[in-house]
Coordinates of C-alpha atoms in Angstrom, one line a residue:
X1 CA 2.9 7.6 -48.2
X2 CA 2.6 6.6 -51.8
X3 CA 3.8 3.2 -53.1
X4 CA 7.2 3.3 -54.8
X5 CA 7.7 2.1 -58.4
X6 CA 9.4 -1.0 -57.1
X7 CA 6.6 -1.8 -54.8
X8 CA 4.0 -1.4 -57.6
X9 CA 6.0 -3.7 -59.8
X10 CA 6.2 -6.3 -57.1
X11 CA 2.4 -6.1 -56.4
X12 CA 1.7 -6.4 -60.1
X13 CA 3.9 -9.4 -60.4
X14 CA 2.3 -11.1 -57.4
X15 CA -1.3 -10.3 -58.5
X16 CA -0.6 -11.5 -62.0
X17 CA 0.8 -14.8 -60.7
X18 CA -2.3 -15.0 -58.4
X19 CA -4.6 -14.6 -61.3
X20 CA -2.7 -17.2 -63.3
X21 CA -2.7 -19.7 -60.4
X22 CA 1.1 -19.6 -60.3
X23 CA 1.7 -17.7 -57.1
X24 CA 4.4 -19.5 -55.0
X25 CA 3.9 -20.0 -51.2
X26 CA 6.7 -17.6 -50.4
X27 CA 5.2 -14.9 -52.6
X28 CA 1.8 -15.5 -51.3
X29 CA 3.1 -14.9 -47.7
X30 CA 4.7 -11.7 -48.8
X31 CA 1.6 -10.5 -50.6
X32 CA -0.5 -11.3 -47.5
X33 CA 2.0 -9.3 -45.3
X34 CA 1.9 -6.4 -47.8
X35 CA -1.9 -6.2 -47.7
X36 CA -1.9 -6.5 -43.9
X37 CA 0.7 -3.8 -43.3
X38 CA 0.0 -1.3 -46.1
X39 CA -3.2 0.7 -46.6
X40 CA -1.8 1.8 -50.0
X41 CA -1.2 -1.8 -51.1
X42 CA -4.8 -2.7 -50.2
X43 CA -6.2 0.3 -52.2
X44 CA -4.0 -0.7 -55.2
X45 CA -5.4 -4.2 -55.0
X46 CA -9.0 -3.0 -55.1
X47 CA -8.2 -0.6 -57.9
X48 CA -6.6 -3.3 -60.0
X49 CA -9.6 -5.6 -59.5
X50 CA -12.0 -2.9 -60.6
X51 CA -9.9 -2.1 -63.6
X52 CA -9.8 -5.7 -64.7
X53 CA -13.5 -6.0 -64.3
X54 CA -14.0 -3.0 -66.5
X55 CA -11.6 -4.2 -69.2
X56 CA -13.4 -7.6 -69.3
X57 CA -16.7 -5.8 -69.9
X58 CA -15.3 -3.6 -72.6
X59 CA -13.8 -6.8 -74.3
X60 CA -17.2 -8.4 -74.3
X61 CA -18.8 -5.4 -75.9
X62 CA -16.2 -5.2 -78.6
X63 CA -16.5 -8.9 -79.3
X64 CA -20.3 -8.5 -79.5
X65 CA -19.9 -6.0 -82.4
X66 CA -18.2 -8.8 -84.5
X67 CA -21.2 -11.1 -84.3
X68 CA -22.5 -14.1 -82.4
X69 CA -19.8 -16.5 -83.6
X70 CA -17.1 -14.2 -82.2
X71 CA -19.0 -13.9 -78.9
X72 CA -19.1 -17.7 -78.6
X73 CA -15.4 -18.0 -79.3
X74 CA -14.4 -15.7 -76.5
X75 CA -17.4 -16.4 -74.3
X76 CA -15.6 -18.7 -71.9
X77 CA -12.5 -16.7 -71.7
X78 CA -14.4 -13.4 -71.2
X79 CA -16.5 -14.9 -68.5
X80 CA -13.4 -16.4 -66.8
X81 CA -11.7 -13.0 -66.7
X82 CA -14.8 -11.2 -65.6
X83 CA -15.6 -13.7 -62.9
X84 CA -11.9 -13.6 -61.7
X85 CA -12.0 -9.8 -61.5
X86 CA -15.4 -9.9 -59.8
X87 CA -14.2 -12.5 -57.3
X88 CA -11.2 -10.3 -56.6
X89 CA -13.4 -7.2 -55.9
X90 CA -15.8 -9.3 -53.8
X91 CA -12.9 -10.7 -51.8
X92 CA -11.6 -7.2 -51.2
X93 CA -15.0 -6.1 -50.2
X94 CA -15.2 -9.0 -47.8
X95 CA -11.7 -8.1 -46.5
X96 CA -12.8 -4.5 -45.7
X97 CA -16.1 -5.7 -44.3
X98 CA -14.3 -8.1 -41.9
X99 CA -11.9 -5.3 -41.1
X100 CA -14.8 -3.0 -40.2
X101 CA -16.3 -5.8 -38.2
X102 CA -13.1 -6.3 -36.3
X103 CA -12.8 -2.6 -35.6
X104 CA -16.4 -2.7 -34.4
X105 CA -15.5 -5.5 -32.0
X106 CA -12.5 -3.6 -30.8
X107 CA -14.8 -0.6 -30.1
X108 CA -17.0 -2.7 -27.7
X109 CA -16.2 -1.5 -24.2
X110 CA -13.9 -3.8 -22.1
X111 CA -15.5 -5.2 -19.1
X112 CA -14.1 -5.5 -15.6
X113 CA -15.0 -8.5 -13.4
X114 CA -13.1 -7.1 -10.4
X115 CA -14.7 -6.3 -7.0
X116 CA -11.5 -5.0 -5.3
X117 CA -7.9 -4.2 -6.0
X118 CA -4.9 -5.7 -4.3
X119 CA -3.0 -2.6 -3.3
X120 CA -0.3 -3.9 -1.0
X121 CA 1.4 -7.2 -0.2
X122 CA 4.3 -8.0 2.2
X123 CA 5.9 -11.4 2.0
X124 CA 2.5 -12.8 0.8
X125 CA 2.3 -16.5 0.0
X126 CA -0.9 -17.5 -1.6
X127 CA -2.4 -21.0 -1.5
X128 CA -4.9 -20.6 -4.4
X129 CA -3.9 -23.2 -6.9
X130 CA -3.0 -21.6 -10.3
X131 CA -4.0 -18.2 -9.0
X132 CA -1.8 -15.1 -9.7
X133 CA -2.3 -12.2 -7.2
X134 CA -0.2 -9.2 -8.0
X135 CA -0.2 -5.7 -6.4
X136 CA -2.3 -3.4 -8.6
X137 CA -4.4 -6.2 -10.2
X138 CA -8.2 -6.4 -9.8
X139 CA -9.6 -9.1 -7.6
X140 CA -12.7 -10.8 -8.9
X141 CA -15.4 -12.6 -6.9
X142 CA -13.9 -15.8 -5.5
X143 CA -11.8 -17.3 -2.7
X144 CA -8.4 -15.9 -1.5
X145 CA -6.2 -18.2 0.6
X146 CA -3.4 -16.1 2.2
X147 CA -1.1 -18.7 3.7
X148 CA 1.4 -16.2 5.2
X149 CA 2.3 -12.6 5.1
X150 CA 0.1 -9.5 4.8
X151 CA -2.2 -8.2 2.0
X152 CA -4.4 -5.2 1.7
X153 CA -7.5 -5.0 -0.5
X154 CA -9.5 -1.9 -1.5
X155 CA -13.0 -2.7 -2.6
X156 CA -14.6 -0.7 -5.4
X157 CA -17.3 0.5 -3.0
X158 CA -14.7 2.3 -0.7
X159 CA -14.2 -0.3 2.0
X160 CA -10.7 -1.7 2.6
X161 CA -9.3 -4.6 4.6
X162 CA -5.9 -5.8 5.7
X163 CA -5.5 -9.6 5.8
X164 CA -3.0 -11.4 8.1
X165 CA -1.9 -14.9 6.9
X166 CA -3.1 -17.5 7.4
X167 CA -6.5 -16.1 6.3
X168 CA -9.2 -17.4 4.1
X169 CA -11.5 -14.9 2.5
X170 CA -14.2 -15.1 -0.2
X171 CA -14.9 -11.9 -2.1
X172 CA -18.6 -11.9 -2.9
X173 CA -19.2 -8.5 -4.5
X174 CA -18.1 -4.9 -4.2
X175 CA -19.9 -4.6 -0.9
X176 CA -19.7 -8.0 0.6
X177 CA -17.1 -10.6 1.6
X178 CA -17.0 -13.8 3.7
X179 CA -14.2 -14.5 6.2
X180 CA -14.0 -18.3 6.7
X181 CA -10.9 -18.2 8.9
X182 CA -8.2 -15.9 10.0
X183 CA -7.6 -12.3 11.1
X184 CA -8.3 -9.0 9.3
X185 CA -8.8 -5.3 9.9
X186 CA -11.5 -3.4 8.0
X187 CA -12.0 0.3 7.3
X188 CA -15.3 1.4 5.8
X189 CA -15.6 4.9 4.4
X190 CA -18.9 6.8 4.4
X191 CA -19.4 5.9 0.7
X192 CA -19.3 2.2 1.6
X193 CA -21.7 2.4 4.6
X194 CA -23.5 -1.0 4.9
X195 CA -20.6 -3.1 3.8
X196 CA -21.2 -6.7 4.9
X197 CA -18.7 -9.2 6.2
X198 CA -20.1 -12.7 6.8
X199 CA -18.5 -15.3 9.1
X200 CA -19.5 -18.9 9.9
X201 CA -21.4 -17.7 13.0
X202 CA -22.5 -14.1 12.2
X203 CA -23.1 -11.3 9.7
X204 CA -21.3 -8.0 10.4
X205 CA -22.8 -4.8 8.9
X206 CA -20.5 -1.8 9.1
X207 CA -22.1 1.6 9.4
X208 CA -19.0 3.6 8.5
X209 CA -16.2 2.7 10.9
X210 CA -13.0 0.7 11.6
X211 CA -13.1 -2.7 13.2
X212 CA -11.1 -6.0 13.5
X213 CA -12.4 -9.5 12.9
X214 CA -10.9 -12.8 14.0
X215 CA -12.4 -16.2 13.1
X216 CA -10.8 -19.1 14.9
X217 CA -10.3 -22.7 13.7
X218 CA -13.8 -23.7 15.0
X219 CA -15.6 -21.0 13.1
X220 CA -16.3 -18.7 16.0
X221 CA -15.8 -15.0 15.6
X222 CA -14.6 -12.0 17.5
X223 CA -15.6 -8.4 16.3
X224 CA -13.5 -5.5 17.8
X225 CA -14.8 -2.0 17.1
X226 CA -12.0 0.6 17.0
X227 CA -14.1 3.5 15.8
X228 CA -17.7 4.1 14.8
X229 CA -20.6 1.6 14.9
X230 CA -21.1 -2.0 13.8
X231 CA -24.2 -4.2 13.7
X232 CA -23.7 -7.9 14.4
X233 CA -26.3 -10.5 13.5
X234 CA -25.5 -13.7 15.2
X235 CA -26.2 -16.9 13.4
X236 CA -29.9 -18.1 13.9
X237 CA -30.7 -15.0 15.9
X238 CA -33.2 -12.4 14.8
X239 CA -31.9 -9.7 17.2
X240 CA -28.9 -7.6 16.2
X241 CA -26.1 -6.6 18.5
X242 CA -25.0 -3.0 18.2
X243 CA -21.4 -2.3 18.9
X244 CA -19.8 1.1 19.2
X245 CA -16.2 2.4 19.7
X246 CA -14.2 0.2 22.1
X247 CA -16.7 -2.6 22.3
X248 CA -16.2 -6.3 21.4
X249 CA -18.5 -9.2 20.4
X250 CA -17.3 -12.7 21.1
X251 CA -19.3 -15.5 19.4
X252 CA -18.2 -17.9 22.0
X253 CA -19.5 -15.8 24.9
X254 CA -23.1 -15.1 23.9
X255 CA -25.2 -12.8 21.9
X256 CA -24.3 -9.4 23.4
X257 CA -21.2 -7.2 23.8
X258 CA -18.7 -8.5 26.3
X259 CA -17.1 -6.6 29.1
X260 CA -13.7 -7.2 27.5
X261 CA -12.9 -4.2 25.4
X262 CA -11.7 -4.1 21.8
X263 CA -8.0 -5.0 21.3
X264 CA -6.6 -2.8 18.6
X265 CA -3.1 -3.9 19.2
X266 CA -4.0 -7.5 18.1
X267 CA -4.5 -6.3 14.5
X268 CA -2.0 -4.8 12.1
X269 CA -2.5 -1.1 11.6
X270 CA -2.2 0.6 8.3
X271 CA 0.9 2.5 9.3
X272 CA 2.6 -0.7 10.3
X273 CA 1.7 -2.4 7.0
X274 CA 3.1 0.5 5.0
X275 CA 6.3 0.5 7.1
X276 CA 6.7 -3.2 6.5
X277 CA 5.9 -2.8 2.8
X278 CA 8.6 -0.1 2.4
X279 CA 11.2 -2.3 4.2
X280 CA 10.4 -5.3 2.1
X281 CA 10.7 -3.2 -1.1
X282 CA 14.1 -1.9 0.0
X283 CA 15.3 -5.4 0.6
X284 CA 14.1 -6.5 -2.9
X285 CA 15.9 -3.5 -4.4
X286 CA 19.2 -4.3 -2.6
X287 CA 19.0 -7.9 -3.8
X288 CA 18.4 -6.7 -7.4
X289 CA 21.4 -4.4 -7.2
X290 CA 23.6 -7.2 -6.1
X291 CA 22.4 -9.4 -8.9
X292 CA 22.8 -6.6 -11.5
X293 CA 26.5 -6.4 -10.7
X294 CA 26.9 -9.9 -12.3
X295 CA 24.6 -9.0 -15.2
X296 CA 26.5 -5.8 -16.0
X297 CA 29.8 -7.6 -16.0
X298 CA 28.7 -10.2 -18.6
X299 CA 30.9 -9.8 -21.7
X300 CA 27.9 -10.7 -23.9
X301 CA 26.0 -7.6 -22.7
X302 CA 26.1 -4.6 -25.2
X303 CA 23.6 -2.3 -23.4
X304 CA 22.7 -2.4 -19.8
X305 CA 20.3 0.4 -18.6
X306 CA 19.7 0.2 -14.9
X307 CA 17.5 3.4 -14.8
X308 CA 19.2 4.8 -11.7
X309 CA 20.0 8.5 -12.5
X310 CA 22.1 10.6 -10.3
X311 CA 19.5 13.4 -10.4
X312 CA 15.8 13.6 -11.3
X313 CA 16.7 16.1 -14.1
X314 CA 19.4 14.0 -15.7
X315 CA 18.9 13.6 -19.5
X316 CA 21.5 10.9 -20.1
X317 CA 20.6 7.2 -19.6
X318 CA 24.0 5.6 -18.7
X319 CA 24.9 2.3 -20.3
X320 CA 26.4 0.5 -17.3
X321 CA 27.6 -2.6 -19.2
X322 CA 31.3 -3.3 -18.9
X323 CA 33.3 -1.5 -21.7
X324 CA 30.2 0.4 -23.0
X325 CA 30.8 2.3 -26.2
X326 CA 30.1 6.0 -26.0
X327 CA 27.2 6.0 -28.4
X328 CA 25.3 3.5 -26.3
X329 CA 24.7 6.0 -23.5
X330 CA 21.1 7.0 -24.2
X331 CA 19.9 10.6 -24.8
X332 CA 16.5 11.2 -23.1
X333 CA 14.1 13.3 -25.1
X334 CA 10.8 14.3 -23.5
X335 CA 10.4 11.2 -21.2
X336 CA 10.5 12.1 -17.5
X337 CA 11.7 10.3 -14.4
X338 CA 9.0 8.7 -12.2
X339 CA 8.9 5.9 -9.6
X340 CA 9.9 2.5 -10.8
X341 CA 9.3 -1.0 -9.5
X342 CA 10.1 -0.1 -5.9
X343 CA 9.9 3.1 -3.7
X344 CA 13.1 5.1 -4.4
X345 CA 13.7 3.2 -7.7
X346 CA 13.4 5.3 -10.9
X347 CA 11.8 4.6 -14.2
X348 CA 11.2 6.6 -17.4
X349 CA 7.7 7.5 -18.3
X350 CA 6.8 7.7 -22.0
X351 CA 3.6 9.6 -22.7
X352 CA 3.7 12.1 -25.6
X353 CA 4.4 11.2 -29.3
X354 CA 7.8 12.8 -28.9
X355 CA 9.1 11.0 -25.9
X356 CA 12.0 8.7 -26.6
X357 CA 15.6 7.6 -25.8
X358 CA 18.1 7.9 -28.6
X359 CA 20.9 5.3 -28.7
X360 CA 23.4 4.0 -31.2
X361 CA 24.7 0.4 -31.3
X362 CA 27.3 -0.4 -34.0
X363 CA 28.4 -3.7 -35.4
X364 CA 26.8 -6.9 -36.8
X365 CA 25.1 -9.5 -34.7
X366 CA 24.4 -13.2 -35.3
X367 CA 22.2 -13.5 -32.3
X368 CA 20.4 -11.1 -30.0
X369 CA 18.5 -10.9 -26.7
X370 CA 16.3 -8.0 -25.6
X371 CA 14.9 -7.7 -22.1
X372 CA 12.9 -4.9 -20.4
X373 CA 10.7 -4.3 -17.4
X374 CA 7.7 -2.3 -18.5
X375 CA 4.4 -1.0 -17.1
X376 CA 1.9 -0.5 -19.9
X377 CA -0.6 2.3 -19.4
X378 CA -2.3 2.0 -22.8
X379 CA -2.0 0.5 -26.3
X380 CA -2.9 3.7 -28.2
X381 CA -1.2 2.9 -31.5
X382 CA -1.3 0.0 -33.9
X383 CA 2.3 -0.7 -33.0
X384 CA 3.7 0.6 -29.7
X385 CA 7.5 0.8 -29.6
X386 CA 9.8 -0.9 -27.1
X387 CA 13.0 -0.8 -29.1
X388 CA 13.1 0.1 -32.8
X389 CA 15.9 0.9 -35.2
X390 CA 15.5 4.3 -37.0
X391 CA 14.9 2.6 -40.4
X392 CA 13.9 -0.9 -41.4
X393 CA 16.7 -2.1 -43.6
X394 CA 17.9 -5.7 -44.0
X395 CA 19.0 -7.0 -40.5
X396 CA 17.2 -4.3 -38.6
X397 CA 15.2 -5.5 -35.5
X398 CA 11.9 -3.9 -34.4
X399 CA 10.5 -4.9 -31.0
X400 CA 7.1 -3.6 -30.1
X401 CA 3.6 -4.3 -28.7
X402 CA 0.7 -4.5 -31.1
X403 CA -2.6 -2.9 -30.2
X404 CA -4.2 -6.3 -29.3
X405 CA -1.5 -6.8 -26.6
X406 CA 0.8 -9.2 -28.6
X407 CA 4.5 -8.6 -28.2
X408 CA 6.4 -9.0 -31.5
X409 CA 9.9 -8.9 -32.8
X410 CA 10.3 -8.4 -36.5
X411 CA 13.7 -8.6 -38.2
X412 CA 14.0 -7.4 -41.8
X413 CA 15.2 -10.3 -44.0
X414 CA 16.3 -8.6 -47.2
X415 CA 15.5 -5.8 -49.6
X416 CA 12.2 -7.3 -50.5
X417 CA 9.5 -5.1 -49.1
X418 CA 7.5 -6.7 -46.2
X419 CA 10.0 -9.6 -45.9
X420 CA 10.9 -10.3 -42.3
X421 CA 11.4 -12.8 -39.6
X422 CA 8.4 -12.4 -37.1
X423 CA 8.2 -13.7 -33.6
X424 CA 4.9 -12.9 -31.9
X425 CA 3.3 -13.9 -28.6
X426 CA -0.4 -14.4 -27.8
X427 CA -2.0 -11.3 -26.3
X428 CA 0.0 -10.4 -23.1
X429 CA -1.6 -7.1 -22.3
X430 CA -5.2 -6.0 -21.8
X431 CA -7.4 -3.8 -19.6
X432 CA -7.0 -6.2 -16.7
X433 CA -3.2 -5.7 -16.4
X434 CA -2.6 -2.0 -17.4
X435 CA -0.2 -0.4 -14.9
X436 CA 1.3 -3.6 -13.7
X437 CA 5.0 -4.4 -14.0
X438 CA 5.9 -7.1 -16.6
X439 CA 9.2 -8.5 -17.7
X440 CA 9.5 -9.0 -21.4
X441 CA 12.3 -10.8 -23.3
X442 CA 12.9 -12.1 -26.8
X443 CA 15.9 -14.0 -28.3
X444 CA 16.8 -14.8 -31.9
X445 CA 19.7 -16.8 -33.1
X446 CA 20.3 -16.6 -36.9
X447 CA 22.6 -19.7 -36.8
X448 CA 20.0 -22.0 -35.2
X449 CA 17.0 -20.1 -36.6
X450 CA 15.3 -20.3 -33.2
X451 CA 13.3 -17.3 -31.9
X452 CA 11.8 -17.3 -28.4
X453 CA 9.4 -14.9 -26.6
X454 CA 9.2 -14.6 -22.8
X455 CA 6.7 -13.0 -20.4
X456 CA 7.7 -12.8 -16.7
X457 CA 10.4 -15.3 -17.1
X458 CA 8.2 -17.9 -18.8
X459 CA 8.8 -19.1 -22.3
X460 CA 5.5 -18.3 -24.1
X461 CA 6.3 -18.8 -27.8
X462 CA 9.1 -20.5 -29.9
X463 CA 9.7 -20.3 -33.6
X464 CA 12.1 -22.0 -36.0
X465 CA 13.2 -20.2 -39.2
X466 CA 14.7 -22.6 -41.7
X467 CA 17.2 -22.0 -44.5
X468 CA 18.7 -18.7 -43.2
X469 CA 21.8 -17.9 -45.4
X470 CA 25.0 -18.3 -43.4
X471 CA 26.1 -14.7 -44.0
X472 CA 22.9 -13.1 -42.6
X473 CA 23.4 -10.6 -39.8
X474 CA 21.4 -8.2 -37.6
X475 CA 22.3 -4.5 -37.5
X476 CA 21.0 -1.8 -35.1
X477 CA 22.9 1.5 -35.7
X478 CA 20.7 4.4 -34.6
X479 CA 17.7 3.3 -32.6
X480 CA 15.2 4.3 -29.9
X481 CA 13.6 3.1 -26.8
X482 CA 9.9 3.9 -26.6
X483 CA 9.5 5.5 -30.1
X484 CA 10.4 5.1 -33.8
X485 CA 13.0 7.3 -35.4
X486 CA 13.3 10.7 -36.9
X487 CA 11.6 12.0 -40.1
X488 CA 14.0 11.1 -43.0
X489 CA 14.5 12.2 -46.6
X490 CA 13.0 15.6 -46.0
X491 CA 9.7 14.2 -44.7
X492 CA 7.9 16.6 -42.4
X493 CA 6.4 13.8 -40.3
X494 CA 6.7 10.2 -39.3
X495 CA 4.5 7.4 -38.1
X496 CA 3.5 7.6 -34.4
X497 CA 4.5 4.5 -32.5
X498 CA 5.3 5.9 -29.1
X499 CA 5.1 3.7 -26.0
X500 CA 2.6 4.7 -23.4
X501 CA 3.9 3.6 -20.0
X502 CA 7.0 3.2 -17.9
X503 CA 10.2 1.4 -18.5
X504 CA 12.6 0.3 -15.7
X505 CA 15.6 -1.7 -16.9
X506 CA 16.7 -2.6 -20.5
X507 CA 19.3 -5.2 -21.5
X508 CA 20.6 -6.0 -25.0
X509 CA 22.9 -9.0 -25.5
X510 CA 25.0 -10.1 -28.5
X511 CA 23.9 -13.7 -27.9
X512 CA 20.6 -15.6 -27.4
X513 CA 20.3 -16.2 -23.7
X514 CA 19.0 -19.6 -22.5
X515 CA 15.6 -20.2 -20.9
X516 CA 17.2 -20.5 -17.5
X517 CA 19.2 -17.3 -17.9
X518 CA 16.1 -15.3 -18.8
X519 CA 14.2 -16.8 -15.9
X520 CA 17.1 -15.8 -13.6
X521 CA 17.0 -12.2 -14.7
X522 CA 13.2 -12.1 -14.1
X523 CA 13.5 -13.6 -10.6
X524 CA 16.2 -11.2 -9.7
X525 CA 14.2 -8.1 -10.7
X526 CA 10.6 -9.0 -9.9
X527 CA 8.9 -6.3 -7.8
X528 CA 7.3 -8.6 -5.2

């Protein structure tokens, strides 16, 4: 898209003031924003620098024709212009070089430190100080302390194990772990043959089977083979003990299989775990529904999407807020219904560049709160839409995720191009948490000037905008979830900013919620 005449005039004024050393701090910020956001503005900047360098050279040549005295009179001035223009060009060359370097860094493959994935958890309470273990998240080498509840790990090699709290496990690699205390059940596929499980008094090598392991408080182990074959290497012994289906090795009884058979009933089976997991999810969903009743009756709520359609083919996203205006019921385009945070709960999946939900919110706002549960599958665009107004006129909010994982709210200040209030987090999304459910929220109050960003109920960034004129207001009008607007003014295309992932719950308030209120909404809706 070409620069408009007004945009070119503004750029010329800023660049002239920059060359004269008279550029104000406010204009310098707007120039920096323009160069950051507009490829056309950067090209114009370079072209102007090249043109000035050429004019300076022509001036020197013309002065040379009038003799040495003339050259000396303009020598300093000519050199100043030439060097300024040359510096400008060199700076822009450095800018593009750094940009290429950054792009090169971005192209370096992301690395995964994980050895396993936490695939299920039921009432799990972890004792690892400062650790965050979430279903779907990779588990790196290190110690896991499950104080209570159940948890299931799937190792990258193909082995899996179910832990019963209290249990202390150290993940060593994709094909080895150490059980320091507790009870667990292990299933080793043929691809993971040779998986090793070390205890304080033995090493267990699985040859493709299913077995149970219990380590008591004294460090003594029991190995129960339910199917297949296991080799046990007792501590300080060179001879192995081979166990087959139905046999048990007890470290307290000696170095051979005992007469007492394997006790499968003493260990949680996979079907039992999944039944308990489903039951726990339903209880969480019921608690969320009860809490949502209060949320949806809040008079400050303008839009409340619970993402609970009557049918899987429904193309309307009902606004369940009390007294909802007709235009606030969303029209689903392209996006399809998939599983949400819990089994039986729905979410909308946005994948293609055309997927979106159309919505209209009329009126003016002095403050705003936006909340959403999202599962990000990829950051494919420079800006990935959460909630954007169709245009970007004064007062319009744009809430999106940048391709480096930062969540940002931009609100257009006035008619000056690139002039906006910006509230940005540190990177919240990366390769390590793709596909996980996250609660995002942002608040902005024009009266106080305070903008706040939240991730999973935690305040992660706070900004203060000073000197906002008292009459300033935010306006939404036509807007979209998961995309950015329709082609306007006869344009045949528009920028692609579609969201790649799932969304399950969206709230829009006419006020800035408090820190405690945002945390309460998160606690009410968290999946686990």
